[in-house]
PDB file of C-alpha atoms and ligand atoms in Angstrom:
ATOM      1  CA  MET B  27     157.436  17.306 174.287  1.00  0.00           C
ATOM      2  CA  GLY B  28     161.237  17.239 174.531  1.00  0.00           C
ATOM      3  CA  ARG B  29     163.140  15.134 177.044  1.00  0.00           C
ATOM      4  CA  SER B  30     164.231  18.165 179.078  1.00  0.00           C
ATOM      5  CA  ASP B  31     160.882  19.951 179.279  1.00  0.00           C
ATOM      6  CA  ARG B  32     160.115  18.488 182.686  1.00  0.00           C
ATOM      7  CA  ASN B  33     163.378  19.317 184.458  1.00  0.00           C
ATOM      8  CA  GLY B  34     164.539  15.741 184.051  1.00  0.00           C
ATOM      9  CA  GLU B  35     163.032  14.854 187.408  1.00  0.00           C
ATOM     10  CA  LEU B  36     163.000  11.150 186.496  1.00  0.00           C
ATOM     11  CA  ALA B  37     166.454  11.169 184.908  1.00  0.00           C
ATOM     12  CA  GLY B  38     168.185   7.835 185.477  1.00  0.00           C
ATOM     13  CA  ARG B  39     164.931   6.117 186.429  1.00  0.00           C
ATOM     14  CA  VAL B  40     163.283   3.283 184.523  1.00  0.00           C
ATOM     15  CA  ALA B  41     159.489   2.909 184.404  1.00  0.00           C
ATOM     16  CA  LEU B  42     157.425  -0.017 183.137  1.00  0.00           C
ATOM     17  CA  ILE B  43     153.888   0.919 182.067  1.00  0.00           C
ATOM     18  CA  THR B  44     151.392  -1.773 181.110  1.00  0.00           C
ATOM     19  CA  GLY B  45     148.687  -1.229 178.503  1.00  0.00           C
ATOM     20  CA  ALA B  46     150.704   1.725 177.228  1.00  0.00           C
ATOM     21  CA  ALA B  47     150.137   1.367 173.498  1.00  0.00           C
ATOM     22  CA  ARG B  48     147.228   3.826 173.652  1.00  0.00           C
ATOM     23  CA  GLY B  49     144.946   5.773 175.982  1.00  0.00           C
ATOM     24  CA  MET B  50     146.114   6.751 179.443  1.00  0.00           C
ATOM     25  CA  GLY B  51     149.077   4.380 179.395  1.00  0.00           C
ATOM     26  CA  ALA B  52     150.442   6.057 176.265  1.00  0.00           C
ATOM     27  CA  ALA B  53     150.012   9.508 177.859  1.00  0.00           C
ATOM     28  CA  GLU B  54     151.839   8.268 180.967  1.00  0.00           C
ATOM     29  CA  ALA B  55     154.652   6.811 178.868  1.00  0.00           C
ATOM     30  CA  ARG B  56     155.051  10.102 176.986  1.00  0.00           C
ATOM     31  CA  LEU B  57     155.081  12.219 180.159  1.00  0.00           C
ATOM     32  CA  LEU B  58     157.460   9.989 182.126  1.00  0.00           C
ATOM     33  CA  HIS B  59     159.757   9.830 179.105  1.00  0.00           C
ATOM     34  CA  ALA B  60     159.615  13.618 178.757  1.00  0.00           C
ATOM     35  CA  SER B  61     160.601  13.770 182.441  1.00  0.00           C
ATOM     36  CA  GLY B  62     163.797  11.862 181.757  1.00  0.00           C
ATOM     37  CA  ALA B  63     162.790   8.273 182.526  1.00  0.00           C
ATOM     38  CA  ALA B  64     163.509   5.346 180.285  1.00  0.00           C
ATOM     39  CA  VAL B  65     160.123   3.761 179.617  1.00  0.00           C
ATOM     40  CA  VAL B  66     159.158   0.168 178.965  1.00  0.00           C
ATOM     41  CA  ILE B  67     155.871   0.203 177.094  1.00  0.00           C
ATOM     42  CA  THR B  68     153.984  -3.079 177.306  1.00  0.00           C
ATOM     43  CA  ASP B  69     150.703  -4.097 175.677  1.00  0.00           C
ATOM     44  CA  LEU B  70     148.925  -6.745 173.656  1.00  0.00           C
ATOM     45  CA  LEU B  71     148.706  -4.218 170.798  1.00  0.00           C
ATOM     46  CA  ALA B  72     152.097  -4.804 169.173  1.00  0.00           C
ATOM     47  CA  GLU B  73     151.782  -2.414 166.247  1.00  0.00           C
ATOM     48  CA  GLU B  74     150.656   0.607 168.283  1.00  0.00           C
ATOM     49  CA  GLY B  75     153.107  -0.129 171.104  1.00  0.00           C
ATOM     50  CA  ALA B  76     156.087  -0.472 168.769  1.00  0.00           C
ATOM     51  CA  ALA B  77     155.069   2.733 166.964  1.00  0.00           C
ATOM     52  CA  LEU B  78     154.972   4.689 170.229  1.00  0.00           C
ATOM     53  CA  ALA B  79     158.377   3.344 171.305  1.00  0.00           C
ATOM     54  CA  ALA B  80     159.811   4.252 167.883  1.00  0.00           C
ATOM     55  CA  GLU B  81     158.319   7.751 168.134  1.00  0.00           C
ATOM     56  CA  LEU B  82     159.841   8.329 171.587  1.00  0.00           C
ATOM     57  CA  GLY B  83     163.157   6.941 170.351  1.00  0.00           C
ATOM     58  CA  ASP B  84     166.046   6.815 172.819  1.00  0.00           C
ATOM     59  CA  GLY B  85     165.029   5.483 176.198  1.00  0.00           C
ATOM     60  CA  ALA B  86     161.884   3.694 175.053  1.00  0.00           C
ATOM     61  CA  LEU B  87     161.348  -0.032 174.604  1.00  0.00           C
ATOM     62  CA  PHE B  88     158.198  -1.892 173.580  1.00  0.00           C
ATOM     63  CA  VAL B  89     157.557  -5.405 174.883  1.00  0.00           C
ATOM     64  CA  GLU B  90     154.524  -7.379 173.737  1.00  0.00           C
ATOM     65  CA  HIS B  91     152.993  -8.591 176.956  1.00  0.00           C
ATOM     66  CA  ASP B  92     149.796 -10.083 178.331  1.00  0.00           C
ATOM     67  CA  VAL B  93     149.503  -8.999 181.973  1.00  0.00           C
ATOM     68  CA  THR B  94     147.591 -12.153 182.899  1.00  0.00           C
ATOM     69  CA  ASP B  95     150.583 -14.360 182.026  1.00  0.00           C
ATOM     70  CA  GLU B  96     153.041 -14.832 184.901  1.00  0.00           C
ATOM     71  CA  LYS B  97     155.852 -16.160 182.680  1.00  0.00           C
ATOM     72  CA  GLN B  98     155.537 -13.174 180.371  1.00  0.00           C
ATOM     73  CA  TRP B  99     155.827 -10.875 183.386  1.00  0.00           C
ATOM     74  CA  GLN B 100     159.196 -12.381 184.256  1.00  0.00           C
ATOM     75  CA  ALA B 101     160.384 -12.070 180.660  1.00  0.00           C
ATOM     76  CA  THR B 102     159.202  -8.450 180.482  1.00  0.00           C
ATOM     77  CA  VAL B 103     160.971  -7.426 183.688  1.00  0.00           C
ATOM     78  CA  ASP B 104     164.118  -9.246 182.513  1.00  0.00           C
ATOM     79  CA  ALA B 105     163.956  -7.404 179.174  1.00  0.00           C
ATOM     80  CA  ALA B 106     163.604  -4.053 180.975  1.00  0.00           C
ATOM     81  CA  VAL B 107     166.577  -4.675 183.250  1.00  0.00           C
ATOM     82  CA  ARG B 108     168.670  -6.078 180.399  1.00  0.00           C
ATOM     83  CA  ARG B 109     168.040  -2.998 178.277  1.00  0.00           C
ATOM     84  CA  PHE B 110     168.125  -0.227 180.884  1.00  0.00           C
ATOM     85  CA  GLY B 111     170.051  -1.796 183.795  1.00  0.00           C
ATOM     86  CA  ARG B 112     167.422  -1.305 186.505  1.00  0.00           C
ATOM     87  CA  LEU B 113     163.742  -0.798 187.251  1.00  0.00           C
ATOM     88  CA  ASP B 114     162.264   1.856 189.550  1.00  0.00           C
ATOM     89  CA  VAL B 115     158.607   2.321 188.660  1.00  0.00           C
ATOM     90  CA  LEU B 116     155.677   0.086 187.727  1.00  0.00           C
ATOM     91  CA  VAL B 117     152.410   1.557 186.484  1.00  0.00           C
ATOM     92  CA  ASN B 118     149.718  -1.140 186.487  1.00  0.00           C
ATOM     93  CA  ASN B 119     147.560   0.563 183.877  1.00  0.00           C
ATOM     94  CA  ALA B 120     146.345  -2.180 181.500  1.00  0.00           C
ATOM     95  CA  GLY B 121     142.679  -2.930 181.883  1.00  0.00           C
ATOM     96  CA  ILE B 122     139.454  -3.875 180.176  1.00  0.00           C
ATOM     97  CA  TYR B 123     136.004  -2.406 180.702  1.00  0.00           C
ATOM     98  CA  SER B 124     132.588  -3.898 180.327  1.00  0.00           C
ATOM     99  CA  THR B 125     129.283  -3.316 182.035  1.00  0.00           C
ATOM    100  CA  ARG B 126     126.204  -5.464 182.348  1.00  0.00           C
ATOM    101  CA  PRO B 127     123.297  -5.718 184.789  1.00  0.00           C
ATOM    102  CA  LEU B 128     124.176  -8.039 187.635  1.00  0.00           C
ATOM    103  CA  VAL B 129     121.539 -10.636 186.791  1.00  0.00           C
ATOM    104  CA  GLU B 130     122.863 -10.896 183.231  1.00  0.00           C
ATOM    105  CA  GLU B 131     126.540 -11.099 184.228  1.00  0.00           C
ATOM    106  CA  THR B 132     128.282 -14.424 183.718  1.00  0.00           C
ATOM    107  CA  ALA B 133     130.946 -16.093 185.817  1.00  0.00           C
ATOM    108  CA  GLU B 134     133.186 -16.292 182.726  1.00  0.00           C
ATOM    109  CA  ARG B 135     133.133 -12.542 182.086  1.00  0.00           C
ATOM    110  CA  PHE B 136     133.452 -11.797 185.794  1.00  0.00           C
ATOM    111  CA  GLU B 137     136.560 -13.980 185.909  1.00  0.00           C
ATOM    112  CA  LEU B 138     138.005 -12.363 182.788  1.00  0.00           C
ATOM    113  CA  LEU B 139     137.651  -8.878 184.267  1.00  0.00           C
ATOM    114  CA  TYR B 140     139.271 -10.104 187.463  1.00  0.00           C
ATOM    115  CA  ARG B 141     142.111 -11.750 185.576  1.00  0.00           C
ATOM    116  CA  VAL B 142     143.065  -8.666 183.572  1.00  0.00           C
ATOM    117  CA  ASN B 143     142.185  -5.875 186.030  1.00  0.00           C
ATOM    118  CA  LEU B 144     143.279  -7.477 189.313  1.00  0.00           C
ATOM    119  CA  ILE B 145     145.364 -10.622 188.928  1.00  0.00           C
ATOM    120  CA  GLY B 146     147.434  -8.946 186.190  1.00  0.00           C
ATOM    121  CA  PRO B 147     148.465  -6.093 188.525  1.00  0.00           C
ATOM    122  CA  PHE B 148     149.073  -8.597 191.349  1.00  0.00           C
ATOM    123  CA  LEU B 149     151.416 -10.608 189.104  1.00  0.00           C
ATOM    124  CA  GLY B 150     153.093  -7.364 188.086  1.00  0.00           C
ATOM    125  CA  ILE B 151     153.811  -6.355 191.669  1.00  0.00           C
ATOM    126  CA  LYS B 152     155.262  -9.800 192.392  1.00  0.00           C
ATOM    127  CA  ALA B 153     157.403  -9.692 189.273  1.00  0.00           C
ATOM    128  CA  VAL B 154     158.941  -6.238 189.814  1.00  0.00           C
ATOM    129  CA  VAL B 155     159.671  -6.397 193.534  1.00  0.00           C
ATOM    130  CA  PRO B 156     163.138  -8.025 193.214  1.00  0.00           C
ATOM    131  CA  ALA B 157     164.254  -5.387 190.668  1.00  0.00           C
ATOM    132  CA  LEU B 158     162.813  -2.513 192.741  1.00  0.00           C
ATOM    133  CA  ARG B 159     164.534  -3.851 195.847  1.00  0.00           C
ATOM    134  CA  ALA B 160     167.787  -4.064 193.893  1.00  0.00           C
ATOM    135  CA  ALA B 161     167.314  -0.417 192.866  1.00  0.00           C
ATOM    136  CA  GLY B 162     167.004   0.562 196.542  1.00  0.00           C
ATOM    137  CA  GLY B 163     163.269   1.222 196.398  1.00  0.00           C
ATOM    138  CA  GLY B 164     160.677   2.411 193.937  1.00  0.00           C
ATOM    139  CA  SER B 165     157.111   3.364 193.219  1.00  0.00           C
ATOM    140  CA  ILE B 166     154.143   1.272 192.087  1.00  0.00           C
ATOM    141  CA  VAL B 167     151.059   3.060 190.787  1.00  0.00           C
ATOM    142  CA  ASN B 168     147.879   1.036 190.361  1.00  0.00           C
ATOM    143  CA  ILE B 169     145.263   2.513 188.046  1.00  0.00           C
ATOM    144  CA  SER B 170     141.916   1.711 189.645  1.00  0.00           C
ATOM    145  CA  SER B 171     138.805   3.835 188.949  1.00  0.00           C
ATOM    146  CA  THR B 172     136.097   5.904 190.583  1.00  0.00           C
ATOM    147  CA  ALA B 173     134.243   2.592 190.191  1.00  0.00           C
ATOM    148  CA  GLY B 174     136.675   1.312 192.846  1.00  0.00           C
ATOM    149  CA  MET B 175     135.563   4.008 195.315  1.00  0.00           C
ATOM    150  CA  THR B 176     131.813   4.072 194.873  1.00  0.00           C
ATOM    151  CA  ALA B 177     129.092   1.963 193.248  1.00  0.00           C
ATOM    152  CA  PHE B 178     127.739   2.381 189.739  1.00  0.00           C
ATOM    153  CA  PRO B 179     124.930   0.226 188.332  1.00  0.00           C
ATOM    154  CA  ALA B 180     126.027  -2.519 185.905  1.00  0.00           C
ATOM    155  CA  HIS B 181     129.593  -2.408 187.287  1.00  0.00           C
ATOM    156  CA  ALA B 182     129.537  -5.612 189.355  1.00  0.00           C
ATOM    157  CA  ALA B 183     132.551  -7.286 187.726  1.00  0.00           C
ATOM    158  CA  TYR B 184     134.533  -4.163 186.794  1.00  0.00           C
ATOM    159  CA  GLY B 185     133.718  -2.405 190.050  1.00  0.00           C
ATOM    160  CA  ALA B 186     134.542  -5.420 192.218  1.00  0.00           C
ATOM    161  CA  ALA B 187     137.925  -5.798 190.495  1.00  0.00           C
ATOM    162  CA  LYS B 188     138.708  -2.086 190.903  1.00  0.00           C
ATOM    163  CA  TRP B 189     137.633  -2.098 194.579  1.00  0.00           C
ATOM    164  CA  ALA B 190     139.819  -5.159 195.115  1.00  0.00           C
ATOM    165  CA  MET B 191     142.727  -3.337 193.523  1.00  0.00           C
ATOM    166  CA  ARG B 192     142.417  -0.772 196.291  1.00  0.00           C
ATOM    167  CA  GLY B 193     142.779  -3.546 198.853  1.00  0.00           C
ATOM    168  CA  LEU B 194     145.723  -5.012 196.963  1.00  0.00           C
ATOM    169  CA  THR B 195     147.352  -1.571 196.936  1.00  0.00           C
ATOM    170  CA  ARG B 196     147.007  -1.130 200.687  1.00  0.00           C
ATOM    171  CA  VAL B 197     148.381  -4.574 201.508  1.00  0.00           C
ATOM    172  CA  ALA B 198     151.309  -4.026 199.135  1.00  0.00           C
ATOM    173  CA  ALA B 199     151.964  -0.602 200.691  1.00  0.00           C
ATOM    174  CA  LEU B 200     152.254  -2.236 204.136  1.00  0.00           C
ATOM    175  CA  GLU B 201     154.389  -5.156 203.001  1.00  0.00           C
ATOM    176  CA  LEU B 202     156.729  -3.268 200.679  1.00  0.00           C
ATOM    177  CA  GLY B 203     157.108  -0.004 202.609  1.00  0.00           C
ATOM    178  CA  PRO B 204     160.068  -1.381 204.598  1.00  0.00           C
ATOM    179  CA  ASP B 205     161.835  -1.906 201.245  1.00  0.00           C
ATOM    180  CA  ARG B 206     161.215   1.768 200.386  1.00  0.00           C
ATOM    181  CA  ILE B 207     158.761   0.709 197.708  1.00  0.00           C
ATOM    182  CA  ARG B 208     155.694   2.974 197.763  1.00  0.00           C
ATOM    183  CA  VAL B 209     152.379   1.700 196.404  1.00  0.00           C
ATOM    184  CA  ASN B 210     149.443   3.993 195.643  1.00  0.00           C
ATOM    185  CA  SER B 211     146.220   3.831 193.654  1.00  0.00           C
ATOM    186  CA  VAL B 212     144.830   6.328 191.170  1.00  0.00           C
ATOM    187  CA  HIS B 213     141.074   6.565 190.548  1.00  0.00           C
ATOM    188  CA  PRO B 214     140.217   8.237 187.255  1.00  0.00           C
ATOM    189  CA  GLY B 215     136.704   9.322 186.424  1.00  0.00           C
ATOM    190  CA  ALA B 216     135.467   9.188 182.827  1.00  0.00           C
ATOM    191  CA  VAL B 217     138.502   9.941 180.669  1.00  0.00           C
ATOM    192  CA  SER B 218     138.407  10.289 176.911  1.00  0.00           C
ATOM    193  CA  THR B 219     140.309   7.216 175.650  1.00  0.00           C
ATOM    194  CA  PRO B 220     139.524   4.425 173.170  1.00  0.00           C
ATOM    195  CA  MET B 221     138.128   2.420 176.129  1.00  0.00           C
ATOM    196  CA  ILE B 222     135.072   4.652 176.422  1.00  0.00           C
ATOM    197  CA  ALA B 223     135.032   6.124 172.901  1.00  0.00           C
ATOM    198  CA  ASP B 224     131.397   5.080 172.426  1.00  0.00           C
ATOM    199  CA  ILE B 225     130.311   6.798 175.629  1.00  0.00           C
ATOM    200  CA  VAL B 226     132.151   9.988 174.655  1.00  0.00           C
ATOM    201  CA  ARG B 227     130.633   9.885 171.154  1.00  0.00           C
ATOM    202  CA  ARG B 228     127.106   9.354 172.499  1.00  0.00           C
ATOM    203  CA  ALA B 229     127.507  12.267 174.932  1.00  0.00           C
ATOM    204  CA  GLU B 230     128.771  14.518 172.155  1.00  0.00           C
ATOM    205  CA  ASN B 231     126.005  13.496 169.743  1.00  0.00           C
ATOM    206  CA  GLY B 232     123.392  14.076 172.429  1.00  0.00           C
ATOM    207  CA  LYS B 233     125.074  17.424 173.156  1.00  0.00           C
ATOM    208  CA  GLN B 234     125.248  16.387 176.785  1.00  0.00           C
ATOM    209  CA  SER B 235     127.734  18.062 179.047  1.00  0.00           C
ATOM    210  CA  GLY B 236     130.550  15.878 180.336  1.00  0.00           C
ATOM    211  CA  PRO B 237     130.043  13.505 183.239  1.00  0.00           C
ATOM    212  CA  SER B 238     131.621  15.561 186.011  1.00  0.00           C
ATOM    213  CA  PRO B 239     131.065  18.845 187.866  1.00  0.00           C
ATOM    214  CA  LEU B 240     133.617  20.300 185.437  1.00  0.00           C
ATOM    215  CA  ARG B 241     131.117  19.453 182.675  1.00  0.00           C
ATOM    216  CA  ARG B 242     133.576  17.523 180.560  1.00  0.00           C
ATOM    217  CA  PHE B 243     135.461  14.248 180.240  1.00  0.00           C
ATOM    218  CA  GLY B 244     138.998  14.061 181.542  1.00  0.00           C
ATOM    219  CA  GLU B 245     141.966  13.849 179.205  1.00  0.00           C
ATOM    220  CA  PRO B 246     144.612  11.102 179.506  1.00  0.00           C
ATOM    221  CA  GLU B 247     147.314  13.744 180.067  1.00  0.00           C
ATOM    222  CA  GLU B 248     145.479  14.926 183.194  1.00  0.00           C
ATOM    223  CA  VAL B 249     145.779  11.465 184.724  1.00  0.00           C
ATOM    224  CA  ALA B 250     149.400  11.188 183.611  1.00  0.00           C
ATOM    225  CA  GLU B 251     150.322  14.278 185.675  1.00  0.00           C
ATOM    226  CA  LEU B 252     149.215  12.486 188.862  1.00  0.00           C
ATOM    227  CA  VAL B 253     151.037   9.308 187.852  1.00  0.00           C
ATOM    228  CA  LEU B 254     154.228  11.310 187.278  1.00  0.00           C
ATOM    229  CA  PHE B 255     153.902  12.887 190.726  1.00  0.00           C
ATOM    230  CA  LEU B 256     153.412   9.489 192.392  1.00  0.00           C
ATOM    231  CA  ALA B 257     156.300   7.986 190.409  1.00  0.00           C
ATOM    232  CA  SER B 258     158.674  10.779 191.381  1.00  0.00           C
ATOM    233  CA  ASP B 259     160.455  11.625 194.623  1.00  0.00           C
ATOM    234  CA  ARG B 260     158.112  14.582 195.068  1.00  0.00           C
ATOM    235  CA  SER B 261     155.695  12.064 196.604  1.00  0.00           C
ATOM    236  CA  SER B 262     158.365  10.408 198.751  1.00  0.00           C
ATOM    237  CA  TYR B 263     156.197  10.136 201.903  1.00  0.00           C
ATOM    238  CA  ILE B 264     153.012   9.130 200.119  1.00  0.00           C
ATOM    239  CA  ASN B 265     152.319   5.409 200.479  1.00  0.00           C
ATOM    240  CA  GLY B 266     149.075   3.430 200.470  1.00  0.00           C
ATOM    241  CA  GLY B 267     147.170   6.489 199.255  1.00  0.00           C
ATOM    242  CA  GLU B 268     144.119   6.662 197.011  1.00  0.00           C
ATOM    243  CA  PHE B 269     143.834   9.593 194.630  1.00  0.00           C
ATOM    244  CA  ALA B 270     140.832  10.514 192.520  1.00  0.00           C
ATOM    245  CA  VAL B 271     141.336  12.430 189.282  1.00  0.00           C
ATOM    246  CA  ASP B 272     137.705  12.775 188.314  1.00  0.00           C
ATOM    247  CA  GLY B 273     136.765  16.424 187.907  1.00  0.00           C
ATOM    248  CA  GLY B 274     134.916  16.241 191.216  1.00  0.00           C
ATOM    249  CA  THR B 275     132.621  13.307 190.378  1.00  0.00           C
ATOM    250  CA  LEU B 276     133.169  11.654 193.758  1.00  0.00           C
ATOM    251  CA  ALA B 277     132.834  14.880 195.705  1.00  0.00           C
ATOM    252  CA  GLY B 278     129.075  14.527 195.868  1.00  0.00           C
ATOM    253  CA  ARG B 279     129.147  10.874 196.889  1.00  0.00           C
ATOM    254  CA  ASP B 280     130.190   9.184 200.081  1.00  0.00           C
ATOM    255  CA  ALA B 281     133.257   7.311 198.945  1.00  0.00           C
TER     256      ALA B 281
HETATM  257  P1  LIG N  18     142.375   1.760 176.718  1.00  0.00           P
HETATM  258  O1  LIG N  18     141.480   0.642 176.330  1.00  0.00           O
HETATM  259  O2  LIG N  18     142.516   2.922 175.808  1.00  0.00           O
HETATM  260  O3  LIG N  18     143.819   1.206 177.060  1.00  0.00           O
HETATM  261  C1  LIG N  18     144.004   0.024 177.800  1.00  0.00           C
HETATM  262  C2  LIG N  18     145.163  -0.738 177.208  1.00  0.00           C
HETATM  263  O4  LIG N  18     145.326  -1.948 177.967  1.00  0.00           O
HETATM  264  C3  LIG N  18     144.948  -1.127 175.747  1.00  0.00           C
HETATM  265  O5  LIG N  18     146.022  -0.692 174.950  1.00  0.00           O
HETATM  266  C4  LIG N  18     144.843  -2.647 175.798  1.00  0.00           C
HETATM  267  O6  LIG N  18     145.368  -3.291 174.637  1.00  0.00           O
HETATM  268  C5  LIG N  18     145.652  -2.979 177.043  1.00  0.00           C
HETATM  269  N1  LIG N  18     145.327  -4.286 177.577  1.00  0.00           N
HETATM  270  C6  LIG N  18     144.089  -4.840 177.749  1.00  0.00           C
HETATM  271  N2  LIG N  18     144.186  -6.085 178.211  1.00  0.00           N
HETATM  272  C7  LIG N  18     145.513  -6.350 178.341  1.00  0.00           C
HETATM  273  C8  LIG N  18     146.265  -7.487 178.753  1.00  0.00           C
HETATM  274  N3  LIG N  18     145.660  -8.630 179.141  1.00  0.00           N
HETATM  275  N4  LIG N  18     147.613  -7.394 178.759  1.00  0.00           N
HETATM  276  C9  LIG N  18     148.227  -6.269 178.360  1.00  0.00           C
HETATM  277  N5  LIG N  18     147.585  -5.165 177.941  1.00  0.00           N
HETATM  278  C10 LIG N  18     146.235  -5.213 177.930  1.00  0.00           C
HETATM  279  O7  LIG N  18     141.845   2.235 178.156  1.00  0.00           O
HETATM  280  P2  LIG N  18     142.233   3.456 179.120  1.00  0.00           P
HETATM  281  O8  LIG N  18     141.000   4.244 179.291  1.00  0.00           O
HETATM  282  O9  LIG N  18     143.485   4.109 178.716  1.00  0.00           O
HETATM  283  O10 LIG N  18     142.421   2.635 180.480  1.00  0.00           O
HETATM  284  C11 LIG N  18     143.608   2.582 181.234  1.00  0.00           C
HETATM  285  C12 LIG N  18     143.263   2.181 182.654  1.00  0.00           C
HETATM  286  O11 LIG N  18     142.431   3.178 183.227  1.00  0.00           O
HETATM  287  C13 LIG N  18     142.478   0.874 182.767  1.00  0.00           C
HETATM  288  O12 LIG N  18     142.934   0.149 183.883  1.00  0.00           O
HETATM  289  C14 LIG N  18     141.047   1.339 182.986  1.00  0.00           C
HETATM  290  O13 LIG N  18     140.263   0.375 183.654  1.00  0.00           O
HETATM  291  C15 LIG N  18     141.289   2.587 183.808  1.00  0.00           C
HETATM  292  N6  LIG N  18     140.193   3.555 183.806  1.00  0.00           N
HETATM  293  C16 LIG N  18     139.731   4.101 182.647  1.00  0.00           C
HETATM  294  C17 LIG N  18     138.723   5.059 182.700  1.00  0.00           C
HETATM  295  C18 LIG N  18     138.210   5.762 181.463  1.00  0.00           C
HETATM  296  O14 LIG N  18     137.214   6.476 181.552  1.00  0.00           O
HETATM  297  N7  LIG N  18     138.856   5.647 180.306  1.00  0.00           N
HETATM  298  C19 LIG N  18     138.172   5.427 183.934  1.00  0.00           C
HETATM  299  C20 LIG N  18     138.665   4.828 185.096  1.00  0.00           C
HETATM  300  C21 LIG N  18     139.673   3.908 185.024  1.00  0.00           C
END
């Protein structure tokens, strides 16, 4: 996709996307870049992240970054501002997934899921606020999950972290709104990425239909469209909102 294919609606803007070396984060980086934004791709996966930044070329920077590390957050934001002069958008996308029956779950794994999926995004919000304020406002998009809107068995740790992210989003929306910083959460259903490759493969082998009323898995690009909308001025009065992109999975549940 060329840089002008999306009317340049993010021209002049700078977006930092965590966990963007692959999966949904990579799709978001591609789409925001195609919409004119400079993108800062961060991830633990240095090879894949650097390759994506090289492929996008102008207006893309890779920074190796562990979202659980507060010092690295500061260095990453500094690198973004040094390279592109400002920061307007944060997409808290990095995450890890694991499921286990509640009685078999351990405190160590529970804490790990919390650290990456909740404390990481919290540290990210803290780290970017000064730069977003300096830019006159901005948009923060937190990637939660349908598991943050309803209950699934074996999702105690993952689900609790993703529900908590919803709470974090709302508090941030209240506190940062006066600075013209909007904060919203996105709740994908099952999306075909490396994170759930085994689940997708098993469904395909078993010739099962996809896990949604649309009878298929979502694609990362379909989540990226919503992230672009929330990052852009088209969503200028949307703050503290929660948006499912799940093919209708939640429609039959009380969320
Ligand atoms: P993915 O595993 O393909 O990508 C996640 C990326 O995050 C990876 O590149 C990984 O290296 C990175 N990451 C993990 N821990 C990190 C850390 N500590 N610091 C920095 N980067 C780290 O997964 P995905 O499916 O693209 O997931 C993206 C987000 O969407 C996650 O927050 C996930 O929980 C959420 N989500 C995924 C699905 C799904 O079905 N795939 C559904 C709902 C929500």
